[in-house]
Amino acid sequence: MVGEDGNKGPGNQQKPPSMNSQHDSAETDDENVSSVSLYRRRPRIFHGTVLPFLAVLYPGWLYVWLGVYGTSEYPEAGLLALAAIGIAHVLTALSGYWSVHAHCWLTCSKEPDPHKATLAKVIPTPNNGSAELVQLHRDRVSLPCSPGLHLVYLTHGCVQWGENVCNCCKTFCCGVLC
C-alpha cells in the first residue's frame, strides 16, 4: 500500500537523491566523513574553464559574427554576444572556486586506482564541515601503522587506504584497498 507521501510503508521511506550513496566513492568508518572520492587533475588545456571557451565558444562566435553576419551590419549584437560568452566564462571559473564539486567536475577526472590518483574529495557528514579537495600523500616506506597512502583532512588526522585502522595517529580506513 502506498501512503500519501508516495512511500510504500512506514519502514520503506525513500531517501532524497542527495542522500543516496555514491557508487564511485569509498564509504568510511569515521563518523565525521561521509565519503571519499579519488581524482586525478587533468592538464590545464582540458579544464572545463579553458577548452570549451577557447576551442568552441569564442572562435565559433567570432566566425559567425565576422564571417557570416559581418561586423559593420551587427556591431552591437556581436559585442553583446561576445560579452555574454565572457560573462559565462567568468561565472564558470568562479563556480570552480565556490564549489568543490564544480571544481572537481571542471578540472579533474575520476580515478578508480588509488595508486594513480593524486587528489581526494572528502565529503563530511552533515554539520561536520564542508567538502574539500585534498592532496594524496605517498609514504616512501610503508610502516605497519601506515599502508603508504594517506591524506590530511581538517587536520583531525589522516585517512589511510589499507586494511588496518591505526588508533595511535587517529586515522581510519576508507575501505579502498591498495
Short mmCIF file of C-alpha atoms in Angstrom, two decimals:
data_model
loop_
_atom_site.label_atom_id
_atom_site.label_comp_id
_atom_site.label_asym_id
_atom_site.label_seq_id
_atom_site.Cartn_x
_atom_site.Cartn_y
_atom_site.Cartn_z
CA MET A 1 0.00 0.00 0.00
CA VAL A 2 1.32 3.43 -0.93
CA GLY A 3 0.87 6.28 1.54
CA GLU A 4 0.09 9.92 0.86
CA ASP A 5 3.80 10.79 0.73
CA GLY A 6 4.49 8.24 -2.03
CA ASN A 7 6.30 5.76 0.24
CA LYS A 8 5.36 2.09 0.33
CA GLY A 9 5.04 1.90 4.07
CA PRO A 10 6.42 3.25 7.32
CA GLY A 11 9.67 1.27 7.14
CA ASN A 12 10.39 1.87 3.45
CA GLN A 13 11.00 5.59 3.32
CA GLN A 14 12.89 6.79 0.29
CA LYS A 15 15.99 8.92 0.66
CA PRO A 16 16.27 12.15 -1.30
CA PRO A 17 18.73 11.92 -4.23
CA SER A 18 21.35 13.92 -2.32
CA MET A 19 21.40 11.31 0.45
CA ASN A 20 21.85 8.25 -1.77
CA SER A 21 25.22 6.56 -1.54
CA GLN A 22 27.52 7.22 -4.45
CA HIS A 23 28.92 4.24 -6.33
CA ASP A 24 32.17 5.97 -7.23
CA SER A 25 33.29 6.84 -3.73
CA ALA A 26 34.50 4.94 -0.71
CA GLU A 27 32.39 4.78 2.41
CA THR A 28 34.36 5.45 5.56
CA ASP A 29 34.30 4.17 9.12
CA ASP A 30 34.69 7.67 10.58
CA GLU A 31 31.57 9.40 11.88
CA ASN A 32 32.82 12.77 10.53
CA VAL A 33 33.40 11.70 6.90
CA SER A 34 30.60 10.56 4.63
CA SER A 35 32.64 9.56 1.56
CA VAL A 36 35.98 9.94 -0.17
CA SER A 37 36.31 10.06 -3.99
CA LEU A 38 39.61 9.77 -5.83
CA TYR A 39 40.58 12.12 -8.65
CA ARG A 40 43.44 12.98 -10.97
CA ARG A 41 43.88 16.54 -12.22
CA ARG A 42 43.54 16.97 -15.98
CA PRO A 43 46.02 19.11 -17.94
CA ARG A 44 45.00 22.79 -17.84
CA ILE A 45 44.04 22.89 -21.52
CA PHE A 46 41.38 20.20 -20.85
CA HIS A 47 39.81 22.06 -17.90
CA GLY A 48 36.16 22.96 -18.29
CA THR A 49 37.07 26.62 -17.88
CA VAL A 50 39.50 26.58 -20.82
CA LEU A 51 38.70 24.09 -23.60
CA PRO A 52 35.00 24.83 -24.26
CA PHE A 53 35.60 28.56 -24.35
CA LEU A 54 38.90 28.79 -26.22
CA ALA A 55 38.21 25.96 -28.66
CA VAL A 56 34.45 26.29 -29.31
CA LEU A 57 32.57 29.32 -27.99
CA TYR A 58 34.93 32.27 -28.67
CA PRO A 59 36.16 31.06 -32.09
CA GLY A 60 32.68 29.87 -33.08
CA TRP A 61 31.05 33.20 -32.30
CA LEU A 62 33.86 35.20 -33.90
CA TYR A 63 33.46 33.12 -37.08
CA VAL A 64 29.68 33.65 -37.11
CA TRP A 65 29.96 37.35 -36.31
CA LEU A 66 32.91 38.22 -38.58
CA GLY A 67 32.32 35.73 -41.39
CA VAL A 68 28.58 35.28 -41.64
CA TYR A 69 26.84 38.40 -40.28
CA GLY A 70 29.59 40.99 -40.60
CA THR A 71 30.83 43.50 -38.07
CA SER A 72 29.55 46.50 -40.00
CA GLU A 73 25.93 45.27 -40.07
CA TYR A 74 25.64 43.99 -36.46
CA PRO A 75 28.33 45.64 -34.31
CA GLU A 76 26.26 45.89 -31.10
CA ALA A 77 24.82 42.38 -31.33
CA GLY A 78 28.27 40.89 -31.92
CA LEU A 79 29.80 42.67 -28.96
CA LEU A 80 26.84 41.82 -26.72
CA ALA A 81 27.11 38.12 -27.60
CA LEU A 82 30.88 38.25 -27.01
CA ALA A 83 30.26 39.88 -23.62
CA ALA A 84 27.69 37.18 -22.77
CA ILE A 85 30.23 34.47 -23.58
CA GLY A 86 32.78 36.32 -21.43
CA ILE A 87 30.33 36.51 -18.51
CA ALA A 88 29.59 32.79 -18.86
CA HIS A 89 33.35 32.15 -18.86
CA VAL A 90 33.84 34.17 -15.66
CA LEU A 91 30.87 32.52 -13.93
CA THR A 92 32.17 29.07 -14.89
CA ALA A 93 35.58 29.88 -13.42
CA LEU A 94 34.02 31.31 -10.26
CA SER A 95 31.82 28.26 -9.78
CA GLY A 96 35.02 26.23 -9.51
CA TYR A 97 36.11 28.47 -6.63
CA TRP A 98 32.70 28.48 -4.94
CA SER A 99 32.02 24.72 -5.05
CA VAL A 100 34.38 21.79 -4.56
CA HIS A 101 32.01 19.59 -6.55
CA ALA A 102 32.06 22.02 -9.52
CA HIS A 103 35.86 22.34 -9.22
CA CYS A 104 36.24 18.55 -9.44
CA TRP A 105 33.84 18.35 -12.38
CA LEU A 106 35.64 21.15 -14.27
CA THR A 107 39.29 20.31 -13.58
CA CYS A 108 39.60 16.66 -12.55
CA SER A 109 38.78 13.18 -13.77
CA LYS A 110 37.70 10.32 -11.51
CA GLU A 111 40.40 7.76 -10.82
CA PRO A 112 39.40 4.30 -9.56
CA ASP A 113 43.01 3.24 -8.86
CA PRO A 114 44.35 4.72 -5.59
CA HIS A 115 47.94 4.40 -6.82
CA LYS A 116 47.25 6.65 -9.85
CA ALA A 117 45.09 9.18 -8.00
CA THR A 118 46.63 12.47 -6.91
CA LEU A 119 43.66 14.13 -5.20
CA ALA A 120 40.77 13.07 -3.00
CA LYS A 121 37.43 14.80 -2.50
CA VAL A 122 36.38 14.32 1.12
CA ILE A 123 32.68 14.82 1.83
CA PRO A 124 31.86 15.16 5.53
CA THR A 125 28.68 14.12 7.26
CA PRO A 126 26.11 16.90 7.80
CA ASN A 127 27.17 19.61 10.28
CA ASN A 128 30.81 18.43 10.28
CA GLY A 129 32.43 20.90 7.90
CA SER A 130 32.42 21.31 4.15
CA ALA A 131 33.71 19.19 1.30
CA GLU A 132 37.39 19.58 0.48
CA LEU A 133 39.70 18.54 -2.33
CA VAL A 134 42.93 17.41 -0.68
CA GLN A 135 46.27 16.14 -1.92
CA LEU A 136 47.10 12.45 -1.53
CA HIS A 137 50.42 11.77 0.16
CA ARG A 138 52.52 8.70 -0.51
CA ASP A 139 54.99 7.38 2.03
CA ARG A 140 58.29 6.14 0.73
CA VAL A 141 58.48 3.44 3.40
CA SER A 142 55.33 1.53 4.31
CA LEU A 143 55.17 1.08 8.06
CA PRO A 144 52.86 -1.36 9.88
CA CYS A 145 50.91 1.69 11.08
CA SER A 146 50.73 3.26 7.60
CA PRO A 147 49.89 1.41 4.35
CA GLY A 148 51.73 4.05 2.28
CA LEU A 149 48.90 6.28 1.04
CA HIS A 150 47.12 8.89 3.16
CA LEU A 151 45.55 12.32 3.14
CA VAL A 152 45.08 15.04 5.70
CA TYR A 153 41.55 16.37 6.16
CA LEU A 154 40.55 19.16 8.59
CA THR A 155 43.77 18.46 10.50
CA HIS A 156 41.99 15.85 12.67
CA GLY A 157 44.35 13.24 11.37
CA CYS A 158 44.64 11.42 8.12
CA VAL A 159 42.73 8.94 6.04
CA GLN A 160 44.67 5.83 5.14
CA TRP A 161 44.00 3.45 2.29
CA GLY A 162 44.55 -0.04 3.56
CA GLU A 163 43.02 -2.71 5.73
CA ASN A 164 44.12 -1.58 9.19
CA VAL A 165 42.91 1.24 11.35
CA CYS A 166 45.69 2.98 13.23
CA ASN A 167 44.48 4.23 16.61
CA CYS A 168 47.85 5.75 17.51
CA CYS A 169 47.60 8.52 14.90
CA LYS A 170 43.79 8.94 14.81
CA THR A 171 43.30 7.57 11.31
CA PHE A 172 40.57 5.45 9.85
CA CYS A 173 40.13 3.04 6.99
CA CYS A 174 38.25 4.17 3.90
CA GLY A 175 37.52 0.73 2.55
CA VAL A 176 39.54 1.30 -0.63
CA LEU A 177 42.17 -1.42 -0.71
CA CYS A 178 45.57 -0.87 -2.28
#
